[in-house]
Amino acid sequence: MNSLQGKQILLGVTGSIAVYRSLDLIRLLQAKGAEVKVIMTKGAQAFITPLTFSAISRNKVYTDIFQTYPEYPIIHLDLARWADALVISPASADILAKLAQGIADDLLTSTFLGCSRPVLIAPSMNPQMYAHPTVQANIAQLKKYGFHILASTQGKTACGDVGQGRLPPVENIVEAIESLFSKKDLTGYKVLITAGPTQEAIDPIRFLTNRSSGRMGFALAKTAYQRGA
């Protein structure tokens, strides 16, 4: 069952070099039947124009809490009510600090405070910034508040540094969004799943095997994770 069919996803994008990957995220969400509306911070607009996100999302892009939007008289609260989930990806170090401390100085942070729906945050930044104690403290605080944090991945970042801080693959972000809408009846359970072909030795040279691809095992693992295991 497609848990994203008909869902309304509010995507907040911030000032990170990984912001361009949010375009692929929108396409994947749309392919699964979700409608996406976008809030862009000033930092995000320094990398990509709102027109690009408007063309991909096929919706108006929202950028300014003080701008008049006829369809949404109280823009930050109306957008928060529209959304089935708020996804902030990529989330810069700056936005993490504001969210953790309750600062509401723009449209995205104000909408965050007014949102009672599930919130998923995907940090993306330089590895040294990601490892900084204040950033880690902000992430820990947001987790303590009950918000969903998708851990950054290891690898080479845009600046050339190697370490943790890369935005996860958009497929992983979509899976995390799907899990927001999945029932959590496996919470507290530990599930061990084997996947792929097996081999049974006949002698030192020959063995019996099968043509299993492992896809069923991976699908079971994904479902178990989404249901809280």
PDB file of C-alpha atoms in Angstrom:
ATOM      1  CA  MET A   1       0.000   0.000   0.000  1.00  0.00           C
ATOM      2  CA  ASN A   2       1.319   3.453  -0.921  1.00  0.00           C
ATOM      3  CA  SER A   3       1.270   5.497   2.295  1.00  0.00           C
ATOM      4  CA  LEU A   4       1.987   8.753   0.407  1.00  0.00           C
ATOM      5  CA  GLN A   5      -0.965   8.619  -1.978  1.00  0.00           C
ATOM      6  CA  GLY A   6      -2.983  11.803  -1.513  1.00  0.00           C
ATOM      7  CA  LYS A   7      -0.714  13.162   1.216  1.00  0.00           C
ATOM      8  CA  GLN A   8       0.130  16.859   1.383  1.00  0.00           C
ATOM      9  CA  ILE A   9       3.820  17.422   2.067  1.00  0.00           C
ATOM     10  CA  LEU A  10       5.158  20.839   3.012  1.00  0.00           C
ATOM     11  CA  LEU A  11       8.850  20.980   2.099  1.00  0.00           C
ATOM     12  CA  GLY A  12      11.118  23.554   3.718  1.00  0.00           C
ATOM     13  CA  VAL A  13      14.439  24.123   1.957  1.00  0.00           C
ATOM     14  CA  THR A  14      17.302  26.096   3.481  1.00  0.00           C
ATOM     15  CA  GLY A  15      20.693  27.513   2.563  1.00  0.00           C
ATOM     16  CA  SER A  16      22.734  24.403   1.804  1.00  0.00           C
ATOM     17  CA  ILE A  17      24.573  23.389  -1.354  1.00  0.00           C
ATOM     18  CA  ALA A  18      22.465  20.213  -1.248  1.00  0.00           C
ATOM     19  CA  VAL A  19      19.325  22.239  -1.937  1.00  0.00           C
ATOM     20  CA  TYR A  20      19.320  21.172  -5.601  1.00  0.00           C
ATOM     21  CA  ARG A  21      18.627  17.587  -4.512  1.00  0.00           C
ATOM     22  CA  SER A  22      15.278  18.724  -3.141  1.00  0.00           C
ATOM     23  CA  LEU A  23      14.082  18.930  -6.751  1.00  0.00           C
ATOM     24  CA  ASP A  24      14.564  15.174  -7.113  1.00  0.00           C
ATOM     25  CA  LEU A  25      12.861  14.679  -3.759  1.00  0.00           C
ATOM     26  CA  ILE A  26       9.794  16.533  -5.014  1.00  0.00           C
ATOM     27  CA  ARG A  27       9.646  14.378  -8.145  1.00  0.00           C
ATOM     28  CA  LEU A  28       9.826  11.156  -6.127  1.00  0.00           C
ATOM     29  CA  LEU A  29       7.102  12.325  -3.765  1.00  0.00           C
ATOM     30  CA  GLN A  30       4.890  13.279  -6.696  1.00  0.00           C
ATOM     31  CA  ALA A  31       5.493   9.882  -8.297  1.00  0.00           C
ATOM     32  CA  LYS A  32       4.076   8.310  -5.135  1.00  0.00           C
ATOM     33  CA  GLY A  33       0.955  10.449  -5.318  1.00  0.00           C
ATOM     34  CA  ALA A  34       1.833  13.221  -2.870  1.00  0.00           C
ATOM     35  CA  GLU A  35       1.249  16.930  -3.406  1.00  0.00           C
ATOM     36  CA  VAL A  36       4.195  19.130  -2.470  1.00  0.00           C
ATOM     37  CA  LYS A  37       4.322  22.790  -1.549  1.00  0.00           C
ATOM     38  CA  VAL A  38       7.620  24.531  -0.840  1.00  0.00           C
ATOM     39  CA  ILE A  39       8.850  27.137   1.618  1.00  0.00           C
ATOM     40  CA  MET A  40      12.250  28.635   0.769  1.00  0.00           C
ATOM     41  CA  THR A  41      14.471  30.566   3.156  1.00  0.00           C
ATOM     42  CA  LYS A  42      16.610  33.462   1.938  1.00  0.00           C
ATOM     43  CA  GLY A  43      19.632  31.169   2.089  1.00  0.00           C
ATOM     44  CA  ALA A  44      17.962  28.627  -0.183  1.00  0.00           C
ATOM     45  CA  GLN A  45      17.111  31.357  -2.695  1.00  0.00           C
ATOM     46  CA  ALA A  46      20.813  32.216  -2.927  1.00  0.00           C
ATOM     47  CA  PHE A  47      21.358  28.790  -4.513  1.00  0.00           C
ATOM     48  CA  ILE A  48      18.167  28.227  -6.559  1.00  0.00           C
ATOM     49  CA  THR A  49      15.353  30.559  -7.573  1.00  0.00           C
ATOM     50  CA  PRO A  50      11.769  30.019  -6.381  1.00  0.00           C
ATOM     51  CA  LEU A  51      10.725  29.729 -10.038  1.00  0.00           C
ATOM     52  CA  THR A  52      12.596  26.425 -10.322  1.00  0.00           C
ATOM     53  CA  PHE A  53      10.795  24.920  -7.347  1.00  0.00           C
ATOM     54  CA  SER A  54       7.481  26.287  -8.575  1.00  0.00           C
ATOM     55  CA  ALA A  55       7.954  24.626 -11.964  1.00  0.00           C
ATOM     56  CA  ILE A  56       8.854  21.252 -10.445  1.00  0.00           C
ATOM     57  CA  SER A  57       6.248  21.251  -7.671  1.00  0.00           C
ATOM     58  CA  ARG A  58       3.546  22.784  -9.899  1.00  0.00           C
ATOM     59  CA  ASN A  59       2.590  24.965  -6.948  1.00  0.00           C
ATOM     60  CA  LYS A  60       3.330  28.456  -5.734  1.00  0.00           C
ATOM     61  CA  VAL A  61       6.515  28.752  -3.663  1.00  0.00           C
ATOM     62  CA  TYR A  62       6.313  30.640  -0.380  1.00  0.00           C
ATOM     63  CA  THR A  63       9.215  32.790   0.773  1.00  0.00           C
ATOM     64  CA  ASP A  64       8.098  35.725   2.924  1.00  0.00           C
ATOM     65  CA  ILE A  65       5.945  35.735   6.046  1.00  0.00           C
ATOM     66  CA  PHE A  66       5.062  39.393   5.471  1.00  0.00           C
ATOM     67  CA  GLN A  67       3.964  38.946   1.861  1.00  0.00           C
ATOM     68  CA  THR A  68       0.236  38.818   1.107  1.00  0.00           C
ATOM     69  CA  TYR A  69      -1.010  35.459  -0.177  1.00  0.00           C
ATOM     70  CA  PRO A  70      -4.753  35.626  -1.031  1.00  0.00           C
ATOM     71  CA  GLU A  71      -5.204  31.867  -0.628  1.00  0.00           C
ATOM     72  CA  TYR A  72      -3.593  31.892   2.832  1.00  0.00           C
ATOM     73  CA  PRO A  73      -4.451  35.008   4.897  1.00  0.00           C
ATOM     74  CA  ILE A  74      -2.350  33.835   7.855  1.00  0.00           C
ATOM     75  CA  ILE A  75       0.379  32.220   5.823  1.00  0.00           C
ATOM     76  CA  HIS A  76       2.456  30.384   8.461  1.00  0.00           C
ATOM     77  CA  LEU A  77      -0.561  28.911  10.247  1.00  0.00           C
ATOM     78  CA  ASP A  78      -2.517  28.130   7.085  1.00  0.00           C
ATOM     79  CA  LEU A  79       0.424  26.271   5.541  1.00  0.00           C
ATOM     80  CA  ALA A  80       0.929  24.356   8.786  1.00  0.00           C
ATOM     81  CA  ARG A  81      -2.727  23.293   8.738  1.00  0.00           C
ATOM     82  CA  TRP A  82      -2.563  22.332   5.048  1.00  0.00           C
ATOM     83  CA  ALA A  83       0.322  19.923   5.549  1.00  0.00           C
ATOM     84  CA  ASP A  84       0.070  16.271   6.524  1.00  0.00           C
ATOM     85  CA  ALA A  85       3.790  16.463   7.294  1.00  0.00           C
ATOM     86  CA  LEU A  86       6.509  19.100   7.348  1.00  0.00           C
ATOM     87  CA  VAL A  87       9.842  18.045   5.852  1.00  0.00           C
ATOM     88  CA  ILE A  88      12.884  20.306   6.193  1.00  0.00           C
ATOM     89  CA  SER A  89      15.509  19.120   3.728  1.00  0.00           C
ATOM     90  CA  PRO A  90      18.241  20.122   3.500  1.00  0.00           C
ATOM     91  CA  ALA A  91      18.443  21.583   7.002  1.00  0.00           C
ATOM     92  CA  SER A  92      21.411  23.897   7.541  1.00  0.00           C
ATOM     93  CA  ALA A  93      23.217  24.432  10.848  1.00  0.00           C
ATOM     94  CA  ASP A  94      21.511  27.809  11.093  1.00  0.00           C
ATOM     95  CA  ILE A  95      18.003  26.399  10.791  1.00  0.00           C
ATOM     96  CA  LEU A  96      18.767  23.630  13.305  1.00  0.00           C
ATOM     97  CA  ALA A  97      19.778  26.248  15.866  1.00  0.00           C
ATOM     98  CA  LYS A  98      16.637  28.291  15.260  1.00  0.00           C
ATOM     99  CA  LEU A  99      14.335  25.286  15.451  1.00  0.00           C
ATOM    100  CA  ALA A 100      15.944  23.989  18.639  1.00  0.00           C
ATOM    101  CA  GLN A 101      15.669  27.366  20.364  1.00  0.00           C
ATOM    102  CA  GLY A 102      12.208  28.302  19.116  1.00  0.00           C
ATOM    103  CA  ILE A 103      13.344  31.294  17.069  1.00  0.00           C
ATOM    104  CA  ALA A 104      10.681  32.360  14.566  1.00  0.00           C
ATOM    105  CA  ASP A 105      12.197  35.083  12.385  1.00  0.00           C
ATOM    106  CA  ASP A 106      11.035  33.942   8.943  1.00  0.00           C
ATOM    107  CA  LEU A 107       8.270  31.980   7.248  1.00  0.00           C
ATOM    108  CA  LEU A 108       9.802  28.522   7.683  1.00  0.00           C
ATOM    109  CA  THR A 109      10.621  28.837  11.376  1.00  0.00           C
ATOM    110  CA  SER A 110       7.224  30.402  12.110  1.00  0.00           C
ATOM    111  CA  THR A 111       5.456  27.605  10.232  1.00  0.00           C
ATOM    112  CA  PHE A 112       7.497  25.052  12.170  1.00  0.00           C
ATOM    113  CA  LEU A 113       6.255  26.483  15.463  1.00  0.00           C
ATOM    114  CA  GLY A 114       2.676  26.474  14.207  1.00  0.00           C
ATOM    115  CA  CYS A 115       2.783  22.899  12.890  1.00  0.00           C
ATOM    116  CA  SER A 116       1.170  20.091  14.885  1.00  0.00           C
ATOM    117  CA  ARG A 117       1.810  17.432  12.214  1.00  0.00           C
ATOM    118  CA  PRO A 118       4.828  15.098  12.008  1.00  0.00           C
ATOM    119  CA  VAL A 119       8.112  16.886  11.267  1.00  0.00           C
ATOM    120  CA  LEU A 120      11.119  15.288   9.544  1.00  0.00           C
ATOM    121  CA  ILE A 121      14.450  17.134   9.475  1.00  0.00           C
ATOM    122  CA  ALA A 122      17.388  16.114   7.258  1.00  0.00           C
ATOM    123  CA  PRO A 123      20.578  18.021   8.201  1.00  0.00           C
ATOM    124  CA  SER A 124      23.239  18.752   5.579  1.00  0.00           C
ATOM    125  CA  MET A 125      26.484  20.646   6.099  1.00  0.00           C
ATOM    126  CA  ASN A 126      30.287  20.477   6.255  1.00  0.00           C
ATOM    127  CA  PRO A 127      31.566  17.588   8.443  1.00  0.00           C
ATOM    128  CA  GLN A 128      33.328  19.946  10.860  1.00  0.00           C
ATOM    129  CA  MET A 129      30.134  21.938  11.267  1.00  0.00           C
ATOM    130  CA  TYR A 130      28.070  18.777  11.718  1.00  0.00           C
ATOM    131  CA  ALA A 131      30.424  17.498  14.427  1.00  0.00           C
ATOM    132  CA  HIS A 132      30.441  20.794  16.330  1.00  0.00           C
ATOM    133  CA  PRO A 133      29.089  20.389  19.875  1.00  0.00           C
ATOM    134  CA  THR A 134      26.455  23.093  19.407  1.00  0.00           C
ATOM    135  CA  VAL A 135      25.076  21.452  16.263  1.00  0.00           C
ATOM    136  CA  GLN A 136      24.975  18.057  17.961  1.00  0.00           C
ATOM    137  CA  ALA A 137      23.295  19.635  20.984  1.00  0.00           C
ATOM    138  CA  ASN A 138      20.649  21.194  18.743  1.00  0.00           C
ATOM    139  CA  ILE A 139      20.003  17.861  17.021  1.00  0.00           C
ATOM    140  CA  ALA A 140      19.718  16.136  20.401  1.00  0.00           C
ATOM    141  CA  GLN A 141      17.306  18.804  21.615  1.00  0.00           C
ATOM    142  CA  LEU A 142      15.078  18.425  18.562  1.00  0.00           C
ATOM    143  CA  LYS A 143      15.021  14.648  19.065  1.00  0.00           C
ATOM    144  CA  LYS A 144      14.108  15.209  22.707  1.00  0.00           C
ATOM    145  CA  TYR A 145      11.162  17.323  21.582  1.00  0.00           C
ATOM    146  CA  GLY A 146       9.974  14.376  19.480  1.00  0.00           C
ATOM    147  CA  PHE A 147      10.905  15.537  15.997  1.00  0.00           C
ATOM    148  CA  HIS A 148      12.251  13.023  13.493  1.00  0.00           C
ATOM    149  CA  ILE A 149      15.905  13.568  12.529  1.00  0.00           C
ATOM    150  CA  LEU A 150      17.342  11.735   9.525  1.00  0.00           C
ATOM    151  CA  ALA A 151      21.050  11.298  10.187  1.00  0.00           C
ATOM    152  CA  SER A 152      23.495  12.696   7.647  1.00  0.00           C
ATOM    153  CA  THR A 153      25.676  10.216   5.784  1.00  0.00           C
ATOM    154  CA  GLN A 154      29.433   9.803   5.432  1.00  0.00           C
ATOM    155  CA  GLY A 155      31.270  10.846   2.292  1.00  0.00           C
ATOM    156  CA  LYS A 156      32.961  13.639   0.385  1.00  0.00           C
ATOM    157  CA  THR A 157      31.132  16.948   0.676  1.00  0.00           C
ATOM    158  CA  ALA A 158      30.960  19.822  -1.814  1.00  0.00           C
ATOM    159  CA  CYS A 159      33.862  21.631  -0.144  1.00  0.00           C
ATOM    160  CA  GLY A 160      36.095  18.576  -0.538  1.00  0.00           C
ATOM    161  CA  ASP A 161      36.094  17.517   3.111  1.00  0.00           C
ATOM    162  CA  VAL A 162      35.279  13.906   3.930  1.00  0.00           C
ATOM    163  CA  GLY A 163      33.101  12.906   6.857  1.00  0.00           C
ATOM    164  CA  GLN A 164      29.556  12.877   8.142  1.00  0.00           C
ATOM    165  CA  GLY A 165      27.342  15.700   6.957  1.00  0.00           C
ATOM    166  CA  ARG A 166      26.109  14.705   3.507  1.00  0.00           C
ATOM    167  CA  LEU A 167      22.395  14.759   2.799  1.00  0.00           C
ATOM    168  CA  PRO A 168      21.108  11.160   2.619  1.00  0.00           C
ATOM    169  CA  PRO A 169      19.989   9.837  -0.785  1.00  0.00           C
ATOM    170  CA  VAL A 170      16.571  11.194  -1.692  1.00  0.00           C
ATOM    171  CA  GLU A 171      15.233   7.628  -1.790  1.00  0.00           C
ATOM    172  CA  ASN A 172      16.107   7.309   1.903  1.00  0.00           C
ATOM    173  CA  ILE A 173      14.375  10.600   2.641  1.00  0.00           C
ATOM    174  CA  VAL A 174      11.223   9.385   0.889  1.00  0.00           C
ATOM    175  CA  GLU A 175      11.312   6.166   2.936  1.00  0.00           C
ATOM    176  CA  ALA A 176      11.615   8.222   6.114  1.00  0.00           C
ATOM    177  CA  ILE A 177       8.619  10.323   5.051  1.00  0.00           C
ATOM    178  CA  GLU A 178       6.628   7.170   4.329  1.00  0.00           C
ATOM    179  CA  SER A 179       7.428   5.903   7.816  1.00  0.00           C
ATOM    180  CA  LEU A 180       5.765   9.006   9.287  1.00  0.00           C
ATOM    181  CA  PHE A 181       2.425   7.638   8.075  1.00  0.00           C
ATOM    182  CA  SER A 182       2.988   3.960   8.920  1.00  0.00           C
ATOM    183  CA  LYS A 183       1.452   2.323  11.965  1.00  0.00           C
ATOM    184  CA  LYS A 184       4.065   1.621  14.657  1.00  0.00           C
ATOM    185  CA  ASP A 185       2.849  -1.768  15.860  1.00  0.00           C
ATOM    186  CA  LEU A 186       6.416  -3.160  15.868  1.00  0.00           C
ATOM    187  CA  THR A 187       7.856  -0.509  18.185  1.00  0.00           C
ATOM    188  CA  GLY A 188      10.158  -2.162  20.715  1.00  0.00           C
ATOM    189  CA  TYR A 189      10.666  -5.291  18.631  1.00  0.00           C
ATOM    190  CA  LYS A 190      14.063  -6.342  17.285  1.00  0.00           C
ATOM    191  CA  VAL A 191      13.770  -8.060  13.917  1.00  0.00           C
ATOM    192  CA  LEU A 192      16.519 -10.120  12.259  1.00  0.00           C
ATOM    193  CA  ILE A 193      15.987 -10.785   8.550  1.00  0.00           C
ATOM    194  CA  THR A 194      18.222 -12.770   6.218  1.00  0.00           C
ATOM    195  CA  ALA A 195      18.225 -11.925   2.528  1.00  0.00           C
ATOM    196  CA  GLY A 196      19.817 -13.183  -0.641  1.00  0.00           C
ATOM    197  CA  PRO A 197      20.940 -16.620  -1.848  1.00  0.00           C
ATOM    198  CA  THR A 198      22.246 -19.361   0.446  1.00  0.00           C
ATOM    199  CA  GLN A 199      24.914 -21.957  -0.190  1.00  0.00           C
ATOM    200  CA  GLU A 200      25.183 -25.493   1.191  1.00  0.00           C
ATOM    201  CA  ALA A 201      28.504 -27.211   0.567  1.00  0.00           C
ATOM    202  CA  ILE A 202      28.515 -30.672  -1.016  1.00  0.00           C
ATOM    203  CA  ASP A 203      32.300 -30.935  -0.996  1.00  0.00           C
ATOM    204  CA  PRO A 204      35.208 -28.416  -1.106  1.00  0.00           C
ATOM    205  CA  ILE A 205      34.345 -27.538  -4.715  1.00  0.00           C
ATOM    206  CA  ARG A 206      30.597 -27.953  -5.224  1.00  0.00           C
ATOM    207  CA  PHE A 207      27.649 -26.429  -3.412  1.00  0.00           C
ATOM    208  CA  LEU A 208      23.882 -26.136  -3.642  1.00  0.00           C
ATOM    209  CA  THR A 209      22.444 -22.644  -3.978  1.00  0.00           C
ATOM    210  CA  ASN A 210      19.389 -20.745  -5.195  1.00  0.00           C
ATOM    211  CA  ARG A 211      18.684 -17.703  -7.327  1.00  0.00           C
ATOM    212  CA  SER A 212      17.238 -15.496  -4.610  1.00  0.00           C
ATOM    213  CA  SER A 213      17.836 -11.786  -5.286  1.00  0.00           C
ATOM    214  CA  GLY A 214      17.257 -10.714  -1.696  1.00  0.00           C
ATOM    215  CA  ARG A 215      14.598  -8.216  -2.709  1.00  0.00           C
ATOM    216  CA  MET A 216      11.931  -9.838  -0.552  1.00  0.00           C
ATOM    217  CA  GLY A 217      14.195  -9.635   2.491  1.00  0.00           C
ATOM    218  CA  PHE A 218      14.990  -5.984   1.810  1.00  0.00           C
ATOM    219  CA  ALA A 219      11.272  -5.224   1.423  1.00  0.00           C
ATOM    220  CA  LEU A 220      10.500  -6.936   4.728  1.00  0.00           C
ATOM    221  CA  ALA A 221      13.306  -5.022   6.459  1.00  0.00           C
ATOM    222  CA  LYS A 222      12.025  -1.715   5.070  1.00  0.00           C
ATOM    223  CA  THR A 223       8.484  -2.445   6.224  1.00  0.00           C
ATOM    224  CA  ALA A 224       9.641  -3.525   9.680  1.00  0.00           C
ATOM    225  CA  TYR A 225      11.646  -0.300  10.033  1.00  0.00           C
ATOM    226  CA  GLN A 226       8.711   1.835   8.938  1.00  0.00           C
ATOM    227  CA  ARG A 227       6.491   0.085  11.491  1.00  0.00           C
ATOM    228  CA  GLY A 228       8.826   0.918  14.345  1.00  0.00           C
ATOM    229  CA  ALA A 229      11.133  -2.098  14.680  1.00  0.00           C
TER     230      ALA A 229
END
